[in-house]
Amino acid sequence: MTILLNGPLLSDKPVSSNATQPVLEQAGSGSAGPDKTSPWLIFFVFLRLGLTSFGGPVAHIGYFRDEFVARRKWFSDQAYTQLVALCQFLPGPSSSQVGMGIGLARAGYAGCLAAWLGFTLPSAAVMIFIGLGHSLLSEGLAYGLLSGIKLVVVAVVAHALWGMTRALCPDNARATLAALVAAFMLGIGGGLGVWGQLLAVIAASLAGWVFKLGLTAPSHANAHSDLDVRRTGSNLACPDYDGGPLDSHSAQSRRDAGLFWLSLFTLLLFGLPFLNGWMEGGFLVGLADAYFRAGAMVFGGGHVVLPLLHLQVVEPGWVSNETFLLGYGAAQAMPGPLFTFAGFLGAATSVPPALLDAFTSPWTMVLLGLFTLFFIFLPSFLLLAGALPFWQALQQQISLRSAFHGVNAAVVGLLFAAFYDPILVNAVTWSLDLAIAVLFFVFLVYWRWPVWLIVIAGGLVGIFYL
């Protein structure tokens, strides 16, 4: 049978409904056949999706399925589900990684770049613009707007936490592990900074491996999970996916390419902190290190980047807590990936006094926003390109899957700790704040208002009533 990335499957012709497509076999090397899809076509398709894809990563994956499986027929349901499963397995923003994988499959590395740029550019441009202009708000207007946005953030993160708990902690063992991680972070772990988070994730992965978490998950987990696409084929209309091997004929060249990207990821993950320490806190190296580590440690969805980024950018004083929450709230109203929040933070960064002369122009702050955006997304590409050639072996390792079940439980605990502090303790200062936050939560969960509408409502409530 025809293999994805080989021959006709790289053209704009639809995939045969009878074709068996194990998965992205040559994508790991970034190669594309002579009939590859134009990167420009990929860019414009993803640009339209980047302008219209509201609703978060699960919704994004559904939009991608409608566009590339149902409409364009570039992939079969099985091949698409296999790609989604890989991206759910890896750290990073899953919907952005799926988009990268689609571009990589259709046009090699150029297609990967085109897909990422198209999907990310619309919201990134708006977020960088907001980052540049937020300081121009009057003090009274800024206070009211921020007060309302904070309450929206309470509702949005509570909704994410609720959904992630149901999806990633469907049994007693994983729920207990998540609670232990939250207790650790709210206790002594919070004082350890990013090392406390890393210690909690490592301990949870070891617990998952030792106790074989998730191997006997209760049947009701499948019925209620709306985040783990590996368990919910209905989200992607892929009920026939059996979790079989993805890549049974990997060539040595693809494995070599995968090892190169994984080696580069490892080098940056450990080399940037060393370089930052050696340069005694160099500004740009410190930013690169902070955003790369945040992007490399996100398991379970874009909302998990909140506690990671807060530690990396608020505690060093690059961004105030109020500005951080304002940007996070604005990101909820954007289409496309939540990680474009990094563009806002970069553009709103407080530059050290010694470098003020170099950052007087707004364009330099735009470049700083693009710089932080690049480094928070870079781990996603390196891990995706590196893992593709080894995906068959990875998914057959039951012990590794158990370890990642432990990591996912730790993610829930980390997000719960971040939900309490800094979100809840800073946003809810009296009973009216709590009442408004609960109303926003009800509108979001039960009335199913779109998040962007909740953000607008929160801003108006803050300006006129708080």
XYZ file of C-alpha atoms in Angstrom:
466
model
C 0.000 0.000 0.000
C 1.031 3.616 -0.497
C 2.818 5.063 2.491
C 2.163 8.577 3.710
C 4.770 11.012 2.401
C 5.572 8.791 -0.522
C 4.336 9.463 -4.042
C 0.712 10.502 -4.547
C 0.070 11.275 -0.918
C 2.290 14.335 -1.241
C 0.286 15.803 -4.066
C -2.935 17.750 -3.727
C -4.898 14.730 -4.873
C -7.179 13.126 -2.298
C -6.123 9.996 -0.490
C -7.808 6.806 -1.591
C -10.349 5.709 0.943
C -8.909 2.196 0.767
C -5.324 3.247 1.381
C -3.650 2.022 4.529
C -1.377 4.770 5.844
C 0.765 3.687 8.733
C 2.007 7.230 9.390
C 4.458 9.949 8.355
C 7.152 7.455 7.503
C 9.455 9.860 5.752
C 8.476 12.957 7.701
C 11.193 12.282 10.234
C 13.797 13.067 7.592
C 11.956 16.133 6.325
C 11.950 14.719 2.817
C 9.126 15.083 0.351
C 8.578 13.420 -2.972
C 8.495 15.108 -6.371
C 4.706 15.586 -6.207
C 4.764 17.376 -2.874
C 2.145 19.926 -1.880
C 3.201 23.543 -2.291
C 4.302 25.101 1.014
C 2.432 28.245 -0.049
C -0.811 26.286 -0.272
C -0.155 24.851 3.170
C 0.581 28.331 4.509
C -2.648 29.869 3.219
C -4.794 26.948 4.389
C -3.321 27.215 7.874
C -3.569 31.001 7.795
C -7.324 30.688 7.341
C -7.439 28.172 10.180
C -5.345 30.503 12.336
C -7.907 33.264 11.800
C -10.962 31.133 12.573
C -9.923 28.336 14.969
C -11.375 29.345 18.329
C -11.966 26.945 21.185
C -8.631 25.529 22.292
C -6.528 22.521 21.237
C -9.287 19.916 21.142
C -11.358 22.157 18.874
C -8.274 22.861 16.728
C -7.705 19.153 16.184
C -11.329 18.832 15.134
C -10.952 21.731 12.666
C -7.839 20.088 11.220
C -9.673 16.820 10.802
C -12.527 18.536 8.961
C -10.087 20.354 6.667
C -7.473 17.711 5.892
C -9.335 14.418 6.307
C -12.957 15.186 5.406
C -12.581 18.068 2.940
C -9.186 17.817 1.245
C -8.714 14.081 1.896
C -4.974 14.476 2.352
C -5.019 11.844 5.119
C -7.087 8.865 6.101
C -8.772 8.888 9.513
C -6.329 6.242 10.720
C -3.204 8.135 9.652
C -4.527 11.378 11.142
C -5.351 9.693 14.444
C -1.856 8.236 14.579
C -0.360 11.691 14.142
C -2.610 13.082 16.877
C -1.616 10.219 19.194
C 2.055 11.058 18.753
C 1.478 14.746 19.465
C -0.564 13.917 22.566
C 2.329 11.763 23.744
C 4.953 14.503 23.376
C 5.396 17.642 25.493
C 4.260 20.843 23.840
C 1.073 22.341 22.372
C -0.583 19.339 20.756
C -2.640 21.180 18.137
C 0.367 23.171 16.921
C 2.390 19.974 16.723
C -0.361 18.293 14.718
C -0.267 21.236 12.324
C 3.520 20.960 12.048
C 3.186 17.244 11.401
C 0.669 17.835 8.624
C 3.000 20.323 6.951
C 5.976 18.018 7.469
C 4.090 15.142 5.905
C 2.951 17.089 2.864
C 6.018 19.211 2.040
C 8.923 18.372 4.340
C 10.518 20.998 6.546
C 9.300 23.863 4.351
C 5.729 22.612 4.795
C 6.249 22.317 8.549
C 7.400 25.936 8.733
C 4.542 27.088 6.492
C 1.939 25.326 8.635
C 3.334 26.772 11.859
C 3.602 30.307 10.494
C 0.107 30.282 9.017
C -1.577 28.934 12.139
C 0.409 31.072 14.584
C 0.764 34.399 12.782
C -2.749 35.898 13.260
C -2.979 35.569 17.035
C 0.743 36.218 17.513
C 0.502 39.558 15.696
C -2.451 40.668 17.806
C -0.862 39.512 21.070
C 2.407 41.316 20.321
C 0.436 44.464 19.492
C -1.444 44.202 22.803
C 1.853 43.680 24.596
C 3.183 46.892 23.086
C 0.073 48.951 23.839
C -1.163 47.720 27.203
C 0.878 50.321 29.093
C -0.939 53.129 27.247
C -4.204 52.416 29.084
C -5.205 54.963 31.710
C -4.745 53.854 35.290
C -8.484 53.613 36.062
C -9.315 51.864 32.800
C -6.398 49.475 33.171
C -7.411 48.604 36.747
C -11.023 47.856 35.802
C -10.076 45.902 32.689
C -7.503 43.873 34.584
C -9.936 43.153 37.438
C -12.510 41.767 35.000
C -9.945 39.782 32.997
C -8.611 38.209 36.199
C -12.063 36.795 36.949
C -12.315 35.445 33.411
C -8.977 33.706 33.926
C -10.377 32.107 37.111
C -13.311 30.683 35.138
C -11.222 29.566 32.159
C -8.523 27.826 34.191
C -11.146 26.214 36.451
C -12.828 24.840 33.325
C -9.499 23.560 31.973
C -8.646 22.032 35.337
C -12.000 20.296 35.539
C -11.700 18.843 32.046
C -8.085 17.787 32.527
C -8.869 16.116 35.829
C -11.594 14.015 34.225
C -9.400 13.153 31.254
C -6.024 12.601 32.880
C -7.008 11.364 36.358
C -9.864 8.917 35.688
C -8.970 6.543 38.537
C -8.191 6.767 42.234
C -4.439 6.270 41.877
C -3.902 9.096 39.397
C -6.260 11.441 41.262
C -4.282 10.796 44.454
C -1.001 11.390 42.675
C -2.314 14.714 41.301
C -3.401 15.757 44.799
C 0.024 14.888 46.223
C 1.755 16.971 43.552
C -0.564 19.909 44.240
C 0.086 19.624 48.003
C 3.837 19.487 47.383
C 3.779 22.573 45.145
C 1.566 24.547 47.529
C 3.886 23.537 50.370
C 7.639 23.358 49.923
C 7.740 22.854 46.151
C 6.690 26.382 45.319
C 9.780 27.771 46.992
C 12.013 25.664 44.768
C 10.858 27.393 41.588
C 11.148 25.452 38.366
C 13.216 22.794 40.102
C 10.257 22.015 42.334
C 8.085 21.477 39.268
C 10.741 19.326 37.637
C 11.144 17.254 40.802
C 7.369 16.723 40.995
C 7.171 15.614 37.349
C 10.109 13.206 37.708
C 8.680 11.706 40.906
C 5.253 11.297 39.281
C 6.748 9.617 36.217
C 8.609 7.155 38.466
C 5.382 6.480 40.378
C 3.561 5.843 37.109
C 6.278 3.454 35.990
C 6.484 1.569 39.304
C 2.722 1.254 39.864
C 1.857 0.786 36.158
C -0.657 3.618 36.184
C -3.331 3.708 33.524
C -3.047 0.136 32.363
C -6.337 -0.830 33.954
C -8.226 2.450 33.612
C -11.952 2.222 34.340
C -14.267 2.051 31.365
C -16.045 5.310 32.248
C -12.838 7.221 31.472
C -13.452 6.790 27.787
C -16.967 8.101 28.021
C -16.067 11.297 29.817
C -12.673 12.266 28.433
C -12.746 15.155 26.024
C -9.062 15.988 26.060
C -7.098 12.787 25.488
C -7.631 12.180 21.800
C -6.031 8.773 22.064
C -9.029 7.710 24.117
C -11.702 9.697 22.321
C -11.693 8.762 18.699
C -15.156 10.274 18.395
C -13.630 13.745 18.608
C -11.861 13.035 15.334
C -14.309 10.578 13.804
C -11.630 7.904 14.076
C -13.321 5.082 15.957
C -11.435 2.425 14.015
C -7.973 3.347 15.311
C -6.550 0.324 17.060
C -3.313 1.852 18.296
C -1.265 -0.316 15.965
C 2.252 0.351 14.747
C 2.805 3.627 12.973
C 6.084 3.152 11.206
C 7.179 -0.410 10.480
C 9.899 0.315 7.895
C 11.957 3.205 9.253
C 15.104 3.810 7.247
C 18.450 4.523 8.850
C 18.479 8.026 7.366
C 15.233 8.879 9.132
C 16.544 7.534 12.411
C 19.705 9.596 11.956
C 17.610 12.725 11.339
C 15.522 11.941 14.416
C 18.631 11.500 16.549
C 19.970 14.832 15.299
C 16.830 16.731 16.322
C 16.614 14.963 19.690
C 20.298 15.688 20.324
C 19.750 19.359 19.503
C 16.768 19.426 21.883
C 18.871 17.907 24.674
C 21.750 20.273 23.989
C 19.513 23.338 24.232
C 17.591 22.057 27.262
C 20.770 21.603 29.311
C 23.087 23.967 27.465
C 21.011 27.143 27.716
C 20.872 27.117 31.557
C 24.640 26.486 31.645
C 25.268 29.311 29.160
C 22.948 31.626 31.118
C 24.845 30.916 34.324
C 28.224 31.317 32.630
C 27.166 34.706 31.216
C 25.851 35.708 34.663
C 22.289 36.304 33.594
C 22.651 37.586 30.040
C 19.307 39.087 29.049
C 18.650 37.389 25.705
C 20.170 34.074 26.776
C 18.045 34.167 29.927
C 14.900 34.765 27.874
C 15.791 31.973 25.458
C 16.419 29.587 28.359
C 13.179 30.509 30.159
C 10.896 30.154 27.152
C 12.594 27.042 25.788
C 12.246 25.258 29.137
C 8.608 26.333 29.426
C 7.866 24.948 25.974
C 9.761 21.735 26.699
C 7.922 20.890 29.926
C 4.285 21.385 28.920
C 2.318 18.150 29.190
C -1.454 18.060 28.970
C -2.407 21.226 27.088
C -1.595 24.889 26.630
C -3.027 25.960 30.002
C -0.197 24.088 31.729
C 2.215 26.702 30.404
C 0.713 29.167 32.910
C 2.607 28.014 36.049
C 5.770 27.363 34.050
C 5.853 30.797 32.453
C 4.851 32.524 35.678
C 7.922 31.116 37.381
C 10.152 31.967 34.460
C 9.100 35.558 33.715
C 7.267 37.024 36.722
C 9.632 36.008 39.513
C 12.728 37.435 37.721
C 10.794 40.710 37.312
C 10.625 40.717 33.511
C 6.821 41.057 33.616
C 4.568 42.095 36.513
C 1.945 39.680 37.802
C -0.844 42.054 36.705
C 0.524 42.292 33.166
C 0.965 38.527 33.064
C -2.676 37.872 33.949
C -3.896 40.572 31.560
C -2.028 38.920 28.686
C -3.217 35.466 29.651
C -6.793 36.670 29.663
C -6.362 38.336 26.257
C -4.932 35.082 24.871
C -8.207 33.340 25.703
C -10.014 35.523 23.175
C -7.603 34.723 20.350
C -7.965 32.051 17.682
C -5.071 29.699 17.154
C -2.576 28.415 19.738
C -2.522 29.649 23.324
C 1.280 29.681 23.186
C 1.133 33.020 21.338
C 0.825 34.377 24.873
C 4.638 34.272 24.743
C 4.596 36.965 22.052
C 2.676 39.270 24.398
C 5.110 38.590 27.228
C 8.116 39.262 25.023
C 6.720 42.579 23.794
C 5.781 43.578 27.368
C 9.116 42.566 28.926
C 10.873 45.077 31.159
C 14.307 45.545 29.641
C 17.299 45.891 32.021
C 18.417 49.524 32.435
C 21.770 48.817 30.778
C 19.972 47.790 27.571
C 17.299 50.492 27.429
C 19.076 52.396 24.654
C 18.964 49.304 22.434
C 15.218 48.765 22.981
C 13.814 52.275 22.593
C 12.061 51.534 19.292
C 8.739 49.647 19.300
C 10.142 47.512 16.494
C 12.837 46.155 18.778
C 10.109 45.084 21.213
C 8.273 43.423 18.328
C 11.477 41.502 17.588
C 11.686 40.576 21.263
C 8.134 39.219 21.083
C 9.063 37.166 18.018
C 12.195 35.974 19.820
C 10.260 34.610 22.807
C 7.625 33.147 20.481
C 10.291 31.261 18.533
C 11.903 29.754 21.609
C 8.674 28.584 23.231
C 7.648 26.745 20.051
C 11.122 25.405 19.176
C 10.967 22.359 21.526
C 7.693 21.284 19.879
C 9.327 21.021 16.470
C 12.506 19.351 17.740
C 10.571 16.702 19.664
C 8.117 16.030 16.839
C 10.801 15.707 14.162
C 12.955 13.659 16.526
C 10.279 11.249 17.726
C 8.627 10.429 14.382
C 11.131 7.752 13.296
C 10.914 6.036 16.695
C 7.186 6.265 17.315
C 6.490 2.561 16.722
C 9.006 1.511 19.342
C 7.880 4.194 21.789
C 4.209 3.279 21.732
C 5.005 -0.393 22.254
C 6.793 0.355 25.554
C 4.096 -0.224 28.165
C 6.317 0.976 31.006
C 6.925 4.267 29.183
C 3.211 4.771 28.680
C 2.675 4.189 32.402
C 5.330 6.773 33.230
C 3.551 9.320 31.041
C 0.271 8.575 32.791
C 2.090 9.628 35.958
C 3.375 12.784 34.258
C -0.152 13.655 33.131
C -1.408 13.304 36.700
C 1.409 15.584 37.863
C 0.329 18.147 35.275
C -3.111 18.299 36.869
C -1.518 18.856 40.272
C 0.720 21.619 38.919
C -2.223 23.365 37.299
C -4.281 23.111 40.508
C -1.450 24.727 42.474
C -1.203 27.519 39.890
C -4.978 27.938 39.940
C -4.821 28.703 43.656
C -1.678 30.842 43.530
C -1.247 33.156 41.653
C -4.687 33.107 39.984
C -7.302 32.743 42.718
C -5.504 34.632 45.476
C -4.890 37.612 43.173
C -8.255 37.710 41.396
C -10.786 37.044 44.162
C -10.500 39.659 46.890
C -14.120 39.761 48.116
C -17.440 37.972 47.693
C -18.574 39.872 44.578
C -15.424 38.779 42.738
C -16.194 35.154 43.553
C -19.817 35.523 42.450
C -18.811 37.006 39.088
C -16.171 34.301 38.531
C -18.766 31.592 39.249
C -21.169 33.212 36.762
C -18.463 33.256 34.092
C -17.776 29.592 34.787
C -21.464 28.726 34.407
C -21.722 30.660 31.138
C -18.608 28.919 29.857
C -19.453 25.355 30.897
C -23.235 25.098 30.849
C -24.333 27.825 28.447
C -21.294 27.093 26.267
C -20.461 30.689 25.555
C -17.274 31.001 23.475
C -14.239 32.057 25.458
C -13.731 35.242 23.454
C -17.229 36.393 24.426
C -16.511 35.675 28.097
C -13.328 37.759 27.805
C -15.248 40.709 26.335
C -17.910 40.394 29.042
C -15.222 40.273 31.723
C -13.552 43.398 30.398
C -16.846 45.309 30.348
C -17.804 44.133 33.844
C -14.401 45.180 35.142
C -14.522 48.626 33.527
C -18.039 49.536 34.615
C -18.583 47.689 37.886
C -15.282 46.808 39.559
